[in-house]
CSV table of C-alpha atoms in Angstrom, one decimal:
chain,number,residue,atom,x,y,z
R,1,MET,CA,-11.3,-29.1,16.5
R,2,LYS,CA,-14.2,-30.5,18.5
R,3,SER,CA,-17.4,-28.6,19.1
R,4,SER,CA,-20.0,-29.2,21.8
R,5,ILE,CA,-23.6,-28.4,22.8
R,6,PRO,CA,-24.8,-27.5,26.3
R,7,ASN,CA,-24.4,-30.1,28.9
R,8,ALA,CA,-27.0,-30.6,31.6
R,9,GLY,CA,-25.9,-27.4,33.3
R,10,GLY,CA,-26.3,-25.3,30.2
R,11,THR,CA,-22.6,-24.6,29.9
R,12,PHE,CA,-20.3,-24.9,26.9
R,13,GLN,CA,-16.8,-26.0,26.3
R,14,PRO,CA,-15.1,-23.1,24.4
R,15,LEU,CA,-15.0,-23.4,20.6
R,16,ARG,CA,-11.6,-22.6,19.2
R,17,HIS,CA,-10.2,-22.7,15.7
R,18,ARG,CA,-6.7,-24.0,16.1
R,19,SER,CA,-4.0,-21.4,15.6
R,20,GLY,CA,-2.4,-21.2,12.1
R,21,THR,CA,-5.2,-23.0,10.3
R,22,MET,CA,-7.4,-21.7,7.5
R,23,ARG,CA,-10.4,-21.7,9.9
R,24,ASP,CA,-8.5,-19.6,12.4
R,25,ARG,CA,-7.4,-17.2,9.6
R,26,LEU,CA,-10.9,-16.7,8.3
R,27,HIS,CA,-12.5,-16.5,11.7
R,28,GLY,CA,-9.9,-13.9,12.7
R,29,TYR,CA,-10.6,-11.8,9.6
R,30,THR,CA,-14.3,-11.5,10.6
R,31,LYS,CA,-13.5,-10.8,14.2
R,32,ARG,CA,-10.9,-8.1,13.3
R,33,THR,CA,-13.3,-6.5,10.8
R,34,LEU,CA,-16.1,-6.2,13.3
R,35,GLY,CA,-13.8,-5.3,16.1
R,36,ALA,CA,-12.2,-2.5,14.2
R,37,GLY,CA,-15.5,-0.8,13.6
R,38,GLY,CA,-16.1,-2.3,10.1
R,39,SER,CA,-19.6,-2.8,8.8
R,40,VAL,CA,-21.4,-6.1,8.9
R,41,THR,CA,-21.4,-5.9,5.1
R,42,GLU,CA,-17.6,-5.8,5.1
R,43,ALA,CA,-17.5,-8.6,7.6
R,44,VAL,CA,-19.5,-11.0,5.4
R,45,THR,CA,-17.7,-10.1,2.1
R,46,LEU,CA,-15.3,-12.9,0.9
R,47,PRO,CA,-11.8,-11.7,1.7
R,48,PRO,CA,-9.5,-11.3,-1.4
R,49,GLY,CA,-7.8,-14.5,-2.4
R,50,GLU,CA,-9.8,-16.8,-0.2
R,51,SER,CA,-12.0,-19.7,-1.1
R,52,CYS,CA,-15.8,-19.1,-1.1
R,53,ALA,CA,-16.4,-22.7,0.0
R,54,GLY,CA,-13.9,-22.3,2.9
R,55,TRP,CA,-15.5,-19.0,3.9
R,56,VAL,CA,-18.9,-20.6,4.1
R,57,ALA,CA,-17.6,-23.6,6.0
R,58,VAL,CA,-16.0,-21.4,8.7
R,59,HIS,CA,-19.2,-19.4,9.1
R,60,ALA,CA,-21.3,-22.5,9.4
R,61,ILE,CA,-19.3,-23.4,12.5
R,62,ASP,CA,-19.2,-19.8,13.8
R,63,PHE,CA,-23.0,-19.3,13.4
R,64,TYR,CA,-23.7,-22.6,15.0
R,65,TYR,CA,-21.7,-21.5,18.0
R,66,GLU,CA,-23.5,-18.1,18.2
R,67,VAL,CA,-26.9,-19.8,18.2
R,68,SER,CA,-25.8,-22.4,20.6
R,69,THR,CA,-24.6,-19.9,23.2
R,70,ILE,CA,-27.9,-18.0,22.9
R,71,TRP,CA,-29.9,-21.2,23.4
R,72,ALA,CA,-27.7,-22.2,26.3
R,73,VAL,CA,-29.3,-19.4,28.3
R,74,MET,CA,-32.7,-21.0,27.8
R,75,SER,CA,-31.8,-24.7,27.8
R,76,THR,CA,-32.3,-25.4,31.5
R,77,ASP,CA,-35.6,-23.4,32.0
R,78,PRO,CA,-38.3,-25.7,33.3
R,79,TYR,CA,-40.8,-23.7,31.1
R,80,LEU,CA,-39.4,-25.6,28.1
R,81,ARG,CA,-40.9,-28.8,29.3
R,82,SER,CA,-44.4,-27.4,29.0
R,83,PHE,CA,-44.3,-27.4,25.2
R,84,GLN,CA,-46.2,-30.2,23.5
R,85,PRO,CA,-45.3,-31.7,20.0
R,86,GLY,CA,-46.1,-29.1,17.4
R,87,GLU,CA,-46.0,-26.2,19.8
R,88,GLY,CA,-43.7,-23.2,19.9
R,89,PHE,CA,-43.0,-22.7,16.2
R,90,PRO,CA,-43.5,-19.5,14.2
R,91,SER,CA,-47.1,-18.8,13.2
R,92,GLY,CA,-48.4,-20.9,10.5
R,93,VAL,CA,-45.6,-23.5,10.4
R,94,GLU,CA,-44.4,-26.6,12.2
R,95,TYR,CA,-40.9,-27.8,11.7
R,96,ARG,CA,-40.8,-31.6,11.9
R,97,TRP,CA,-37.8,-33.8,12.6
R,98,SER,CA,-36.6,-36.5,10.3
R,99,GLU,CA,-35.3,-39.7,11.9
R,100,GLY,CA,-33.3,-42.2,10.0
R,101,SER,CA,-32.4,-42.1,6.3
R,102,GLY,CA,-33.5,-43.6,3.0
R,103,ARG,CA,-36.5,-46.0,3.2
R,104,ASP,CA,-36.2,-46.1,6.9
R,105,ALA,CA,-36.7,-42.3,7.3
R,106,THR,CA,-39.6,-41.1,9.4
R,107,THR,CA,-40.8,-37.6,10.2
R,108,VAL,CA,-41.9,-37.0,13.7
R,109,SER,CA,-43.7,-34.1,15.4
R,110,VAL,CA,-41.7,-32.6,18.2
R,111,SER,CA,-42.0,-29.5,20.4
R,112,ALA,CA,-40.0,-26.4,19.4
R,113,PRO,CA,-37.5,-26.7,22.2
R,114,LEU,CA,-36.8,-30.3,21.3
R,115,TYR,CA,-36.5,-29.4,17.7
R,116,ILE,CA,-33.8,-26.9,18.6
R,117,GLU,CA,-31.9,-29.5,20.7
R,118,LYS,CA,-32.0,-32.0,17.8
R,119,VAL,CA,-30.8,-29.4,15.3
R,120,LEU,CA,-27.9,-28.3,17.5
R,121,GLN,CA,-26.9,-32.0,18.2
R,122,TRP,CA,-27.2,-32.8,14.5
R,123,ILE,CA,-25.0,-29.8,13.5
R,124,VAL,CA,-22.3,-30.6,16.0
R,125,ASP,CA,-22.2,-34.2,14.8
R,126,GLN,CA,-21.6,-32.9,11.2
R,127,ILE,CA,-18.9,-30.5,12.4
R,128,ASN,CA,-17.1,-33.2,14.4
R,129,ASP,CA,-17.2,-35.7,11.5
R,130,GLU,CA,-13.9,-35.2,9.8
R,131,SER,CA,-15.1,-36.8,6.6
R,132,LYS,CA,-17.6,-33.9,6.3
R,133,PHE,CA,-15.7,-31.1,8.0
R,134,PRO,CA,-12.0,-32.1,7.7
R,135,ASP,CA,-9.4,-30.6,9.9
R,136,ASP,CA,-7.5,-28.1,7.8
R,137,ASP,CA,-3.9,-29.0,8.7
R,138,ASP,CA,-3.8,-29.9,5.0
R,139,GLU,CA,-5.7,-26.8,3.7
R,140,GLN,CA,-5.8,-28.1,0.1
R,141,GLN,CA,-7.3,-31.4,1.1
R,142,ALA,CA,-9.9,-29.6,3.3
R,143,LEU,CA,-10.8,-27.3,0.4
R,144,ARG,CA,-11.3,-30.3,-1.9
R,145,VAL,CA,-14.0,-31.5,0.5
R,146,PHE,CA,-15.4,-28.0,1.0
R,147,GLN,CA,-15.8,-27.5,-2.8
R,148,THR,CA,-17.8,-30.7,-3.4
R,149,PRO,CA,-21.6,-30.6,-4.2
R,150,ALA,CA,-22.2,-32.8,-1.2
R,151,PHE,CA,-20.6,-30.3,1.1
R,152,ALA,CA,-22.5,-27.4,-0.5
R,153,ALA,CA,-25.8,-29.4,0.1
R,154,LEU,CA,-24.8,-30.1,3.8
R,155,CYS,CA,-24.0,-26.4,4.4
R,156,GLY,CA,-27.3,-25.4,2.9
R,157,GLN,CA,-29.1,-27.7,5.3
R,158,ILE,CA,-27.1,-26.3,8.2
R,159,PHE,CA,-28.0,-22.7,7.4
R,160,ARG,CA,-31.6,-23.5,6.8
R,161,ARG,CA,-31.9,-25.3,10.2
R,162,LEU,CA,-30.1,-22.5,12.0
R,163,PHE,CA,-32.6,-20.0,10.4
R,164,ARG,CA,-35.4,-22.1,11.8
R,165,VAL,CA,-33.8,-22.0,15.3
R,166,TYR,CA,-33.7,-18.2,15.1
R,167,GLY,CA,-37.4,-18.3,14.0
R,168,ILE,CA,-38.4,-20.3,17.0
R,169,ILE,CA,-36.3,-18.1,19.4
R,170,TYR,CA,-37.9,-15.0,18.1
R,171,SER,CA,-41.4,-16.5,18.0
R,172,SER,CA,-41.4,-18.1,21.5
R,173,PHE,CA,-38.5,-16.9,23.6
R,174,PHE,CA,-37.7,-13.3,22.6
R,175,GLY,CA,-39.5,-11.9,25.7
R,176,THR,CA,-37.4,-14.1,28.0
R,177,LEU,CA,-34.1,-13.1,26.3
R,178,GLU,CA,-35.3,-9.4,26.4
R,179,ALA,CA,-35.9,-9.7,30.1
R,180,LEU,CA,-32.4,-11.1,30.5
R,181,GLY,CA,-30.9,-8.1,28.6
R,182,MET,CA,-29.9,-10.4,25.7
R,183,ALA,CA,-32.1,-9.0,23.0
R,184,PRO,CA,-29.4,-6.6,21.5
R,185,HIS,CA,-27.0,-9.6,21.3
R,186,LEU,CA,-29.6,-11.8,19.7
R,187,ASN,CA,-30.5,-9.0,17.1
R,188,THR,CA,-26.8,-8.4,16.3
R,189,CYS,CA,-26.2,-12.2,15.8
R,190,PHE,CA,-29.3,-12.5,13.6
R,191,LYS,CA,-28.4,-9.5,11.5
R,192,HIS,CA,-24.9,-10.9,10.9
R,193,PHE,CA,-26.4,-14.3,10.0
R,194,MET,CA,-28.9,-12.8,7.6
R,195,PHE,CA,-26.4,-10.5,5.9
R,196,PHE,CA,-24.2,-13.6,5.3
R,197,CYS,CA,-27.0,-15.7,4.0
R,198,THR,CA,-28.2,-12.9,1.7
R,199,GLU,CA,-24.6,-12.3,0.4
R,200,PHE,CA,-24.3,-16.0,-0.6
R,201,GLY,CA,-27.9,-16.9,-1.4
R,202,LEU,CA,-28.1,-19.6,1.3
R,203,LEU,CA,-31.8,-19.5,2.2
R,204,PRO,CA,-34.7,-20.4,-0.1
R,205,GLU,CA,-37.5,-17.9,-0.1
R,206,ARG,CA,-39.9,-20.6,1.3
R,207,GLU,CA,-37.8,-20.8,4.4
R,208,VAL,CA,-37.8,-17.0,4.9
R,209,GLU,CA,-41.6,-16.5,4.5
R,210,PRO,CA,-42.6,-17.3,8.1
R,211,LEU,CA,-40.2,-14.6,9.4
R,212,GLU,CA,-40.7,-12.1,6.5
R,213,VAL,CA,-41.7,-9.3,8.9
R,214,LEU,CA,-38.4,-9.7,10.8
R,215,VAL,CA,-36.2,-10.4,7.7
R,216,LYS,CA,-37.5,-7.8,5.4
R,217,PRO,CA,-35.9,-4.7,7.2
R,218,ILE,CA,-32.6,-6.6,7.6
R,219,ARG,CA,-32.5,-7.4,3.9
R,220,LYS,CA,-33.3,-3.8,3.1
R,221,GLN,CA,-30.3,-2.7,5.3
R,222,TYR,CA,-28.1,-5.2,3.4
R,223,TYR,CA,-29.1,-4.0,-0.1
R,224,MET,CA,-28.8,-0.4,0.9
R,225,SER,CA,-25.3,-1.1,2.2
R,226,LYS,CA,-24.4,-2.4,-1.2
R,227,GLN,CA,-25.4,0.8,-3.0
R,228,PRO,CA,-22.5,2.9,-4.2
R,229,SER,CA,-23.5,5.9,-2.1
R,230,ALA,CA,-23.4,3.8,1.0
R,231,ALA,CA,-20.0,2.3,0.1
R,232,SER,CA,-18.5,5.7,-0.6
R,233,SER,CA,-19.6,7.0,2.8
R,234,LYS,CA,-17.9,4.4,4.9
């Protein structure tokens, strides 16, 4: 499975999980749960008998795709070129981009739109690297990779960076998406993302702080949905 980011025209090649694979099975479970009127809480809960590592891996891909399709709406707007390095981030923070690795690593100041583009390109490079996201024709071999500490660290970084992208979108581009009628879709995607991250403890509190006002009511909904009274009323 190959993923893509927007081309110059802001369009995407469709992302598909190949039929009969573990990714397709787990993606389909989420889709059916939400499509059948199930709650977001049910949709993020690990299905019985499935691997937690595989569940997180599939959602890393699916959440990347959701964020990418939202950003594609903005990606060709000339307004994006008006942002200077350090501009467009949530109040009080600046997300910097790291180039290189090890002793050669450097941290550079970029604009918020460029940061998003770099994040999306980096994520798709990870997804398309079969040594990191192996194709799951051999499900057991894929799970052996997904269950390693290195993969857990990679997924943690993917989810943290996706959260930052959401933070930028809400801070600088929500009005534009609202004018385009996309605010409900954005809010639904972010709620699903936050429920999943909360379910599996994927976001450090220091990452959440810049968006605490936005995140707090969503987390409250999540914890309320976990109460016995809420579960019995479904």
